[in-house]
Amino acid sequence: IKMSEAYVEILSARQGNPPPGLWDHCSVHWNGSIYLLGGAENRTSTFNDKIYCYHLKKQVWSLVGTETLKKPAARIGATACVRKDSIILFGGQTPNGQLLNDVWEYNFKTESWLQRDLGNKGFPSPRAFHCAFYRSLDDALYVLGGKLKNGDSNDLYRFRFDNEIWEKVRVAPHSKLPSPHAHAAVALTSDEQSLYFFGGESMKGKHDEFFVFHFAKAEWDEVDVLDGVSVPPMRGHVLLNTGVSLILHGGSHASSHFYEFILAEHVWRKMATKGASIFARDNHSCAQVKVGEFVFYGGERDFNRSITHPTNLEILRVYHFRHQFNHAQSRFAQMLREQKMCDIEFLVDGKSFPAHIAMMVRSPQLASLIESALPNRKITLPSVSAAVFQDFLTWLYSSSLDSIHDIVVLSKFAFEYSIFDLVSFCVRSFRKLLNARNVISLFIQIEDCGESVLRLIAQQYIHENYTIIMGDSSNVMLLAKHSSLLQELMLLSRQDKPLSVSDAFPSLKSVPDNPSAVFKHHLSSLYKSRSGSLSDFSLQSSDGESFKLHRAVLCGESEIFLNLLAGSRGKRNILINCKSPILSYLVEYCYTNDIRNKEILKVTTLREIATIAHAWMPTLEDWCISVLLEKVSPKNALDMLVVCQNLKDLENIDILKQVCKIHLSEHKSPIELAGIIADLLAY
């Protein structure tokens, strides 16, 4: 699914007092201007003590703060954050190698520096190449890690501006912290409730550690990456927050790639950019202008074994398709929580579980039971507890489980009903759970339950750790009550290693690593079989053709349909004011989040689809804009602007409009471009 579109623009203007190439410097944005401070100039030993200001609209460089008598020493490896109308500068390293822990405040309006009193004795030790950020929720500067006199650090400090007191943040004792590091990067989430951390460098080399800090719990967690590309270890990079994703750029792997981490999916992707080519570099700076717009400067670039320092500002603009991040699977889970559009009821252990047929027929066995139960729509499952069935249901709707009530019974139930991705999840969880002290008691539980897959995992573990396990007297005492199992384990220790899970259970071989892929495959299968007996709704085109589908799938993809059909189970069809070819695209997208052969769709067809999607299915509207973006070129940008005008009511049409303007600006002067836009508005 298209999630974002990214464009790079080079600002080569050097009017006024431009800076030299800088590295290990800082940059911030304030009131329409980019401010550069600190750093070293080119490959010389000259450290910068000036502030360079670039006015984005006027495209002119200037020196500011030149009249101030008191200012911080020239330094590299410092950090700068914006607080209200000021820059807060912390730490760094002087030309003679001295590490600093001073706090300076530069006022944008008065263009003057003020050194902050360090206050109490709880301030951090001198450091450089650390991370820092300002958090408005508690009006505080946070400092993380960095290079210290005797090594690297992973401590976190806070400076409160209300009382000018430093304090070391007390992290929850069970937290796993990032390694001591320097040259890492952090990004604060939009709600300021969490902080993401990536990479860095220590005596052990470069890192690829990826952590998140939760302020409410004062707790670090490793980020669970579910799928996607592999991000290499790096240092001297930047980490950006777009609101719905994180973006990594630069670093010592000398790549110009942008890596995007989709927060809703926990997946890394390589993000392709259009427009100008951006430099590969490290030790550069990045300032956020607004949501989705970032300005890069400087750094060190290794080009043909020669170190260069870029002197152009580079702007990255990231446009997100908001509706595409609202996944059908999460909407199904929400409908289940709110018990909307439920069309089947399971009675388990005296408890009622409303659900959706479209989700439950993932299991062939449940599909057969459901067909037999129609039109009563009630099914009793006697062989499982309510707690285990709740876990089973949660997995079907979300492809995740925070905890498992009974892993042995859940694995057996999932295998019996052919939900093999859940079985694989149980296998992974069971392997983490196993140790020499609990394996025998779990093995006995498995034997009593008659479960097969986890039994094999336990056998493998016992085979590999037999001496340690049998050396524990408590295990021997447990086995004394189960003589047949004791005999089996003794034989197991003398046999070859048991079969692997995939060899013993071929049905688990083809389970995708990413559980959400199973959900997508299921919806695609439903699309192919939507004319079957379990389809309960139809959409009718203006030329009289009817398209059968599942009401729950339709409502899961579109909140518009959900609001219209909620509470009206008797309604069996809706007339959509479009011709059948256009409606067929809407139905296909509803199930697959894509349309086949989109490359050959004409712009006029896409415009018709987008118009209907705007009324009925916002995710398809975003999809149409993303496909139109792929078709924009300097040759057709003017025609595409006309399309934008025809589709001006679409929520994200400005993305397409901005891209058309970028293409036109390559061949038109600003005056010509303004005239074209004025004519279109008049039209």
XYZ file of C-alpha atoms in Angstrom:
683
model
C 0.000 0.000 0.000
C 1.289 3.447 -0.851
C 1.930 5.203 2.444
C 3.995 8.235 1.558
C 5.580 10.238 -1.220
C 8.905 12.006 -0.702
C 10.561 14.782 -2.712
C 14.006 16.361 -2.408
C 14.759 19.930 -3.471
C 18.202 21.557 -3.506
C 18.453 25.181 -2.345
C 21.662 26.299 -4.007
C 21.233 30.016 -3.220
C 24.424 31.443 -1.660
C 23.409 35.105 -1.475
C 24.386 37.138 1.573
C 26.828 35.604 4.082
C 26.695 31.871 3.400
C 28.392 29.381 5.753
C 31.283 27.149 4.799
C 30.809 23.416 4.698
C 30.208 22.390 8.317
C 30.259 19.035 10.103
C 29.318 18.003 13.637
C 27.295 21.217 13.880
C 23.697 21.942 14.967
C 20.708 23.330 13.093
C 17.229 24.464 14.156
C 14.214 26.098 12.543
C 12.424 29.132 13.906
C 9.934 31.508 12.310
C 10.693 30.681 8.672
C 14.491 30.560 8.995
C 17.175 27.893 9.429
C 19.901 28.570 11.997
C 23.298 26.829 11.872
C 25.709 26.961 14.806
C 28.841 25.226 16.015
C 30.695 22.554 14.093
C 34.006 22.469 12.272
C 34.692 24.118 8.927
C 35.528 21.765 6.061
C 38.561 19.574 6.944
C 40.389 22.364 8.776
C 40.844 22.587 12.519
C 38.813 25.796 12.565
C 35.782 25.511 14.856
C 32.782 27.699 14.110
C 31.535 30.150 16.756
C 29.105 32.012 14.470
C 25.353 31.659 13.861
C 24.336 31.496 10.206
C 20.694 32.220 9.384
C 18.953 31.275 6.129
C 15.595 32.921 5.403
C 13.619 30.264 3.498
C 11.317 32.695 1.697
C 13.915 35.339 0.797
C 16.584 32.661 0.135
C 19.318 34.794 1.703
C 22.024 33.938 4.243
C 22.959 36.286 7.079
C 25.083 36.282 10.231
C 23.145 36.918 13.441
C 24.188 37.524 17.027
C 27.370 39.288 15.922
C 26.966 42.140 18.392
C 26.753 40.011 21.520
C 29.789 40.343 23.788
C 29.278 37.067 25.638
C 28.810 33.869 23.683
C 29.624 30.167 23.970
C 33.014 28.825 22.955
C 33.383 27.324 19.505
C 32.633 23.589 19.630
C 31.693 20.420 17.784
C 29.359 17.632 18.902
C 27.002 19.937 20.812
C 23.194 19.845 20.671
C 20.732 22.668 20.013
C 16.975 22.654 20.675
C 14.304 25.333 20.254
C 12.401 26.410 23.356
C 9.823 29.155 22.746
C 11.857 32.072 21.261
C 15.282 30.659 22.093
C 17.934 28.112 21.153
C 19.146 25.940 24.026
C 22.756 24.832 23.440
C 24.307 22.081 25.552
C 27.741 20.472 25.793
C 30.179 19.664 23.029
C 33.935 19.553 22.570
C 36.352 22.491 22.154
C 39.306 22.600 19.704
C 41.697 21.447 22.460
C 39.533 18.399 23.190
C 37.873 19.710 26.357
C 34.401 18.258 26.933
C 31.671 20.683 28.033
C 28.446 20.572 30.031
C 27.429 24.229 29.896
C 23.923 25.427 29.000
C 23.538 28.522 26.812
C 20.371 30.234 25.616
C 20.243 32.329 22.436
C 17.244 34.650 22.136
C 16.052 34.970 18.531
C 14.430 38.354 19.126
C 17.244 40.105 20.991
C 19.976 38.182 19.111
C 21.892 37.716 22.348
C 23.333 34.833 24.369
C 22.744 34.063 28.054
C 24.615 31.373 29.986
C 22.321 29.398 32.240
C 23.375 28.668 35.808
C 24.005 24.933 36.229
C 21.968 25.087 39.427
C 22.219 22.069 41.698
C 24.920 19.384 41.721
C 22.861 16.876 39.761
C 23.985 18.095 36.351
C 25.420 15.655 33.777
C 29.170 15.265 33.379
C 30.842 17.028 30.414
C 30.117 15.290 27.126
C 29.892 15.574 23.336
C 28.203 13.727 20.465
C 25.220 13.075 22.739
C 21.492 13.392 21.987
C 19.256 16.126 23.367
C 15.667 17.276 22.905
C 13.239 19.766 24.395
C 9.945 18.432 25.786
C 7.239 21.057 26.190
C 5.006 18.854 28.391
C 7.339 19.375 31.348
C 9.270 22.384 29.956
C 12.532 20.484 30.162
C 15.715 19.794 28.233
C 16.684 16.109 28.126
C 20.256 14.902 27.501
C 21.001 11.267 26.594
C 24.307 9.415 26.369
C 27.347 10.772 24.580
C 31.131 10.689 24.753
C 32.502 11.226 28.275
C 36.053 11.586 29.531
C 36.356 7.917 30.429
C 34.077 6.291 27.874
C 30.540 6.485 26.549
C 27.287 6.904 28.445
C 23.660 5.752 28.246
C 22.304 7.860 31.114
C 19.365 10.235 30.714
C 19.272 13.670 32.390
C 16.605 16.349 32.608
C 16.984 20.113 33.087
C 13.785 21.747 34.358
C 13.483 25.373 33.261
C 10.922 26.247 35.932
C 13.417 25.695 38.754
C 16.684 25.391 36.787
C 17.472 22.045 38.404
C 19.207 19.089 36.784
C 18.172 15.563 37.705
C 19.094 12.109 36.480
C 15.983 10.324 35.217
C 15.322 7.194 37.247
C 14.640 4.466 34.730
C 12.432 1.515 35.705
C 14.743 -1.165 37.186
C 13.572 -3.941 34.838
C 14.268 -1.873 31.701
C 16.840 -3.019 29.169
C 18.805 0.134 28.335
C 20.517 1.034 25.058
C 24.263 0.395 25.153
C 26.559 3.271 26.178
C 27.014 5.243 22.986
C 27.898 8.424 21.125
C 26.770 9.670 17.694
C 23.276 8.138 18.041
C 19.995 9.822 17.055
C 16.616 10.273 18.732
C 13.130 11.449 17.740
C 10.321 12.539 20.044
C 6.812 11.413 19.105
C 4.222 14.054 18.230
C 2.376 13.622 21.548
C 5.704 13.737 23.442
C 4.813 10.531 25.293
C 7.639 8.445 23.796
C 11.186 8.837 22.517
C 12.687 6.650 19.782
C 16.425 5.935 19.713
C 18.555 4.355 16.972
C 22.174 3.432 16.375
C 25.312 5.101 17.696
C 28.901 4.075 18.213
C 31.004 2.773 21.086
C 34.296 0.966 21.608
C 32.525 -2.137 20.249
C 31.773 -0.436 16.926
C 28.629 0.873 15.286
C 25.211 -0.127 16.622
C 21.834 -0.940 15.104
C 20.004 -0.849 18.453
C 16.436 0.415 18.213
C 14.725 1.432 21.461
C 11.741 3.440 22.651
C 11.508 5.283 25.983
C 8.057 5.654 27.555
C 7.945 8.768 29.740
C 4.869 7.741 31.746
C 6.547 4.506 32.903
C 10.157 5.826 32.758
C 10.885 2.605 30.877
C 13.057 1.621 27.907
C 11.842 -1.110 25.521
C 13.477 -2.631 22.482
C 11.318 -1.878 19.459
C 9.787 -5.034 18.031
C 10.399 -4.900 14.270
C 7.992 -7.272 12.550
C 9.202 -7.195 8.973
C 10.794 -5.130 6.233
C 14.306 -4.270 5.086
C 17.351 -4.629 7.301
C 18.792 -1.315 8.522
C 22.597 -1.406 8.912
C 24.454 -0.255 12.044
C 25.185 3.466 11.797
C 26.526 6.529 13.554
C 26.375 10.234 12.711
C 22.885 9.892 11.202
C 19.604 11.739 11.818
C 16.249 10.336 12.980
C 13.097 12.237 11.978
C 9.466 12.033 13.043
C 6.821 12.577 10.361
C 3.867 11.970 12.667
C 3.089 8.481 11.369
C 6.604 7.200 10.702
C 10.270 7.625 11.582
C 12.882 8.371 8.930
C 16.599 7.571 9.146
C 19.104 9.270 6.878
C 22.858 9.363 6.505
C 25.258 7.707 8.874
C 28.608 6.033 8.529
C 27.368 3.422 6.080
C 27.685 6.317 3.590
C 24.279 5.807 2.051
C 21.866 8.341 0.631
C 18.971 5.987 1.434
C 16.042 7.045 3.532
C 14.788 4.284 5.811
C 11.191 4.712 6.953
C 9.791 2.920 10.009
C 5.979 2.743 9.848
C 4.857 3.185 13.455
C 1.486 1.476 12.962
C 3.056 -1.583 11.301
C 6.460 -1.806 13.035
C 8.072 -2.330 9.644
C 11.182 -0.751 8.080
C 11.033 0.261 4.410
C 13.418 1.949 2.037
C 11.688 5.176 1.127
C 12.188 6.201 -2.477
C 12.520 9.930 -3.149
C 11.837 11.969 -6.248
C 13.277 15.243 -7.427
C 16.927 16.018 -6.715
C 19.429 13.469 -5.431
C 20.403 13.946 -1.819
C 23.989 13.501 -0.661
C 25.186 10.469 1.256
C 26.921 11.780 4.355
C 27.337 11.588 8.121
C 27.779 14.141 10.909
C 25.274 16.423 9.191
C 22.342 18.315 10.685
C 18.610 18.374 10.064
C 15.983 20.902 11.157
C 12.243 20.281 10.994
C 10.350 23.155 9.364
C 6.886 21.645 9.835
C 5.242 18.235 9.849
C 6.782 16.272 6.987
C 9.295 18.961 5.908
C 12.988 18.779 6.867
C 16.093 20.753 5.889
C 19.559 19.111 5.794
C 22.931 20.842 5.803
C 26.604 19.947 5.740
C 28.222 16.807 7.063
C 31.026 14.746 5.605
C 30.711 13.010 2.281
C 33.196 10.394 1.113
C 33.121 10.806 -2.673
C 35.636 8.793 -4.707
C 37.841 8.506 -1.588
C 37.838 12.269 -1.173
C 36.071 13.911 1.787
C 33.772 16.756 0.764
C 31.363 18.936 2.738
C 28.052 19.826 1.030
C 27.226 23.537 1.180
C 23.694 23.454 -0.237
C 20.576 23.202 1.852
C 18.486 20.179 0.893
C 14.762 20.025 1.651
C 12.962 16.723 2.116
C 9.179 16.921 1.881
C 7.256 13.810 2.928
C 3.571 13.635 2.065
C 1.529 10.982 3.846
C -1.710 9.408 2.786
C -3.490 9.558 6.127
C -6.223 7.022 5.384
C -3.761 4.380 4.237
C -2.412 4.115 7.781
C -5.862 3.160 9.098
C -5.538 -0.526 8.227
C -8.508 -2.793 7.582
C -7.235 -5.245 10.208
C -7.235 -2.583 12.941
C -10.720 -1.471 11.841
C -11.983 -5.060 12.117
C -10.528 -5.246 15.628
C -12.303 -1.997 16.491
C -15.602 -3.322 15.137
C -15.173 -6.410 17.314
C -14.462 -4.333 20.441
C -17.510 -2.171 19.755
C -19.556 -5.213 18.598
C -20.525 -3.517 15.343
C -21.662 -5.471 12.280
C -21.220 -8.812 14.111
C -23.099 -11.542 12.240
C -22.196 -14.747 14.101
C -22.164 -15.748 17.787
C -19.973 -18.380 19.445
C -21.019 -19.892 22.764
C -17.923 -21.038 24.648
C -17.752 -22.173 28.263
C -21.021 -20.402 29.074
C -19.883 -17.121 27.523
C -21.051 -15.395 24.327
C -18.528 -14.188 21.726
C -20.018 -12.088 18.881
C -17.811 -12.076 15.762
C -17.791 -11.550 11.988
C -18.247 -14.390 9.549
C -15.746 -12.813 7.157
C -13.018 -13.142 9.796
C -13.937 -16.551 11.212
C -13.992 -18.362 7.846
C -10.191 -18.120 7.794
C -10.536 -21.503 9.456
C -11.966 -24.122 7.046
C -13.382 -26.024 10.020
C -15.167 -22.936 11.377
C -16.394 -22.065 7.863
C -18.053 -25.478 7.664
C -19.656 -24.996 11.098
C -20.902 -21.533 10.113
C -22.534 -22.781 6.896
C -24.280 -25.499 8.896
C -25.448 -22.969 11.496
C -27.117 -20.570 9.021
C -29.581 -18.948 9.431
C -29.471 -19.475 13.219
C -25.981 -17.849 13.439
C -25.105 -19.466 16.777
C -22.325 -22.030 17.264
C -21.368 -23.865 20.454
C -17.722 -24.900 20.898
C -17.493 -27.348 23.821
C -13.806 -28.284 23.683
C -12.123 -25.040 24.792
C -12.228 -22.531 27.647
C -13.504 -18.962 27.251
C -10.040 -17.534 28.057
C -8.331 -19.573 25.332
C -11.032 -18.777 22.773
C -10.636 -15.077 23.613
C -6.919 -15.363 22.788
C -7.816 -17.200 19.566
C -10.282 -14.456 18.595
C -7.822 -11.680 19.446
C -5.225 -13.254 17.176
C -7.643 -13.616 14.260
C -8.448 -9.907 14.452
C -5.072 -8.382 15.328
C -2.350 -10.951 14.503
C -0.834 -10.248 17.928
C -1.187 -11.263 21.578
C 0.196 -9.348 24.552
C -0.206 -12.395 26.794
C -1.400 -15.999 26.505
C -3.695 -17.654 29.036
C -2.734 -21.251 28.208
C -0.134 -21.639 25.475
C -0.453 -25.443 25.259
C -4.224 -25.511 24.802
C -4.133 -22.481 22.474
C -1.553 -24.141 20.223
C -3.617 -27.326 20.049
C -6.847 -25.443 19.317
C -5.187 -23.277 16.631
C -3.733 -26.372 14.927
C -7.087 -28.180 14.967
C -8.735 -25.177 13.298
C -5.895 -24.582 10.789
C -4.801 -21.153 12.027
C -1.164 -22.009 11.442
C 0.222 -18.497 11.892
C -1.077 -18.619 15.482
C 0.576 -22.015 15.950
C 3.863 -20.497 14.730
C 3.428 -17.648 17.193
C 2.896 -20.182 20.001
C 6.062 -21.990 18.915
C 8.117 -18.766 19.075
C 6.631 -17.832 22.449
C 7.138 -21.350 23.833
C 10.827 -21.354 22.881
C 11.308 -18.098 24.828
C 9.449 -19.587 27.774
C 11.439 -22.819 28.054
C 14.246 -23.306 30.569
C 15.820 -26.219 32.419
C 13.612 -25.717 35.473
C 10.197 -25.647 33.762
C 10.599 -27.888 30.718
C 9.588 -31.120 32.517
C 6.426 -29.650 34.070
C 5.478 -28.161 30.684
C 6.215 -31.472 28.953
C 3.858 -33.249 31.373
C 1.173 -30.597 30.704
C 1.597 -31.098 26.953
C 1.300 -34.853 27.347
C -1.911 -34.517 29.374
C -3.374 -32.132 26.754
C -2.379 -34.226 23.739
C -0.716 -31.300 21.945
C 1.807 -32.249 19.236
C 3.733 -29.200 17.983
C 4.958 -27.845 21.324
C 5.703 -31.439 22.356
C 8.296 -31.573 19.603
C 9.807 -28.240 20.750
C 10.085 -29.594 24.301
C 11.706 -32.793 23.006
C 14.293 -30.763 21.068
C 15.113 -28.716 24.164
C 15.429 -31.801 26.387
C 17.644 -33.529 23.801
C 20.022 -30.537 23.764
C 20.044 -29.987 27.552
C 19.464 -33.481 28.938
C 22.350 -33.529 31.433
C 21.440 -30.174 32.981
C 17.733 -31.013 33.155
C 18.192 -34.427 34.737
C 20.750 -33.011 37.140
C 17.905 -31.061 38.781
C 16.358 -33.257 41.485
C 12.978 -31.510 41.200
C 12.727 -32.637 37.557
C 13.590 -36.206 38.521
C 10.895 -36.181 41.219
C 8.293 -34.963 38.710
C 9.220 -37.709 36.228
C 9.081 -40.366 38.948
C 5.288 -39.981 38.862
C 5.263 -40.464 35.052
C 7.359 -43.556 34.403
C 6.459 -43.761 30.696
C 7.686 -40.213 30.122
C 10.888 -40.905 32.046
C 11.572 -43.884 29.836
C 10.849 -41.810 26.710
C 13.290 -39.093 27.774
C 16.021 -41.577 28.562
C 15.655 -43.010 25.053
C 15.524 -39.475 23.626
C 18.941 -38.659 25.093
C 20.518 -41.514 23.123
C 18.756 -40.857 19.799
C 19.449 -38.430 17.004
C 18.070 -34.906 17.311
C 14.265 -34.824 16.769
C 12.847 -33.549 13.492
C 12.476 -29.815 12.950
C 8.988 -28.356 13.303
C 8.698 -27.592 9.585
C 9.734 -31.153 8.636
C 7.347 -32.738 11.120
C 4.455 -30.361 10.335
C 4.617 -29.257 6.658
C 1.555 -27.019 7.110
C 3.729 -24.663 9.188
C 6.396 -24.379 6.484
C 4.695 -21.729 4.384
C 3.545 -19.433 7.203
C 4.788 -15.877 6.440
C 7.093 -14.172 8.947
C 4.793 -11.150 8.993
C 1.390 -12.203 10.447
C -0.410 -9.278 8.774
C 0.434 -10.867 5.395
C -1.844 -13.789 6.368
C -4.704 -11.354 6.950
C -4.166 -9.752 3.532
C -4.072 -13.159 1.867
C -7.337 -14.091 3.597
C -9.126 -10.979 2.308
C -7.828 -11.691 -1.199
C -9.260 -15.205 -0.946
C -12.590 -13.769 0.190
C -12.581 -11.498 -2.862
C -12.328 -14.500 -5.172
C -15.144 -16.332 -3.365
C -17.416 -13.338 -2.601
C -20.238 -14.683 -4.759
C -20.613 -17.674 -2.406
C -23.331 -18.397 0.129
C -21.669 -16.388 2.927
C -21.848 -13.090 1.016
C -24.592 -11.010 2.593
C -24.631 -7.678 0.757
C -24.467 -6.148 -2.709
C -23.559 -2.863 -4.364
C -25.481 -1.899 -7.480
C -24.117 0.316 -10.259
C -26.101 2.972 -12.134
C -26.162 0.726 -15.231
C -27.847 -2.100 -13.291
C -24.991 -4.506 -12.487
C -24.896 -5.988 -8.977
C -21.707 -6.894 -7.058
C -21.998 -9.378 -4.175
C -19.696 -8.940 -1.190
C -19.430 -9.224 2.606
C -21.036 -6.445 4.600
C -18.362 -6.641 7.333
C -15.501 -6.313 4.808
C -17.177 -3.285 3.246
C -17.606 -1.635 6.649
C -14.094 -2.624 7.705
C -12.649 -0.771 4.723
C -14.887 2.283 4.890
C -16.226 4.087 7.940
C -18.749 5.760 5.624
C -20.403 2.406 4.904
C -20.073 1.433 8.565
C -21.984 4.512 9.738
C -24.624 4.016 7.050
C -25.237 0.317 7.726
C -24.826 0.196 11.509
C -28.098 -0.939 13.024
C -29.712 -1.748 9.670
C -29.067 -5.474 9.182
C -32.139 -5.734 6.984
C -30.584 -3.516 4.299
C -29.191 -5.785 1.596
C -27.935 -3.424 -1.121
C -26.919 0.156 -1.928
C -27.063 1.955 -5.267
C -23.748 3.659 -6.140
C -23.982 6.403 -8.755
C -21.313 5.159 -11.155
C -20.958 2.735 -14.047
C -20.151 -0.927 -13.367
C -16.431 -0.798 -14.422
C -15.762 1.919 -11.836
C -17.741 0.096 -9.146
C -15.822 -3.117 -9.868
C -12.599 -1.268 -9.018
C -14.077 -0.129 -5.701
C -15.083 -3.704 -4.803
C -11.655 -5.081 -5.771
C -9.874 -2.455 -3.667
C -12.186 -3.137 -0.726
C -10.731 -6.652 -0.438
C -7.169 -6.288 -1.730
C -6.181 -2.661 -1.001
C -5.006 -2.537 -4.591
C -6.264 -2.653 -8.183
C -4.683 -4.936 -10.737
C -2.944 -3.431 -13.773
C -2.977 0.029 -12.221
C -0.069 1.002 -14.490
C -2.359 0.997 -17.536
C -5.285 2.808 -15.940
C -5.974 6.054 -17.748
C -5.937 9.361 -15.892
C -9.618 9.867 -16.751
C -10.470 6.477 -15.200
C -8.490 7.293 -12.073
C -10.325 10.601 -11.824
C -13.687 8.777 -11.951
C -12.563 6.237 -9.334
C -11.283 9.040 -7.067
C -14.578 10.924 -7.340
C -16.620 7.884 -6.219
C -14.013 6.985 -3.591
C -14.266 10.478 -2.106
C -17.938 9.821 -1.444
C -17.639 6.221 -0.241
C -14.096 4.990 0.485
C -11.380 7.481 1.576
C -8.598 4.858 1.504
C -9.253 4.306 -2.220
C -9.203 8.083 -2.694
C -5.660 8.158 -1.276
C -4.721 5.198 -3.478
C -5.871 7.070 -6.600
C -3.761 10.097 -5.685
C -0.719 7.868 -5.134
C -1.161 6.306 -8.600
C -1.637 9.724 -10.201
C 1.608 10.807 -8.531
C 3.399 7.974 -10.311
C 2.111 9.301 -13.613
C 3.208 12.939 -13.137
C 6.103 14.133 -15.295
C 7.389 17.505 -16.501
C 5.575 16.865 -19.794
C 2.106 16.339 -18.313
C 2.361 18.403 -15.096
C 0.144 21.153 -16.525
C -2.570 18.663 -17.520
C -2.312 17.097 -14.080
C -2.893 20.503 -12.490
C -6.183 20.620 -14.385
C -7.013 17.196 -12.899
C -6.204 18.642 -9.455
C -8.666 21.436 -10.065
C -11.354 18.919 -11.071
C -10.645 16.925 -7.902
C -10.211 19.918 -5.594
C -12.556 18.441 -2.953
C -10.291 15.444 -2.333
C -8.667 15.572 1.092
C -5.071 14.983 -0.061
C -5.196 16.566 -3.503
C -2.679 19.189 -2.352
C -0.001 16.458 -2.432
C -0.538 16.000 -6.173
C -0.809 19.733 -6.691
C 2.523 20.434 -4.950
C 4.291 17.765 -6.996
C 2.908 19.206 -10.234
C 4.243 22.620 -9.193
C 7.678 21.119 -8.495
C 7.783 19.637 -12.006
C 6.565 22.873 -13.602
C 9.070 24.995 -11.688
C 11.880 23.139 -13.461
C 10.791 24.736 -16.758
C 8.793 27.806 -15.727
C 9.826 30.994 -13.986
C 8.066 31.903 -10.708
C 6.063 34.588 -12.560
C 4.960 32.135 -15.287
C 4.026 29.535 -12.672
C 1.978 32.060 -10.700
C 0.121 33.003 -13.911
C -0.669 29.352 -14.693
C -2.060 28.776 -11.214
C -4.128 31.968 -11.380
C -5.650 30.849 -14.705
C -6.511 27.446 -13.233
C -8.174 29.015 -10.213
C -10.220 31.239 -12.523
C -11.186 28.153 -14.529
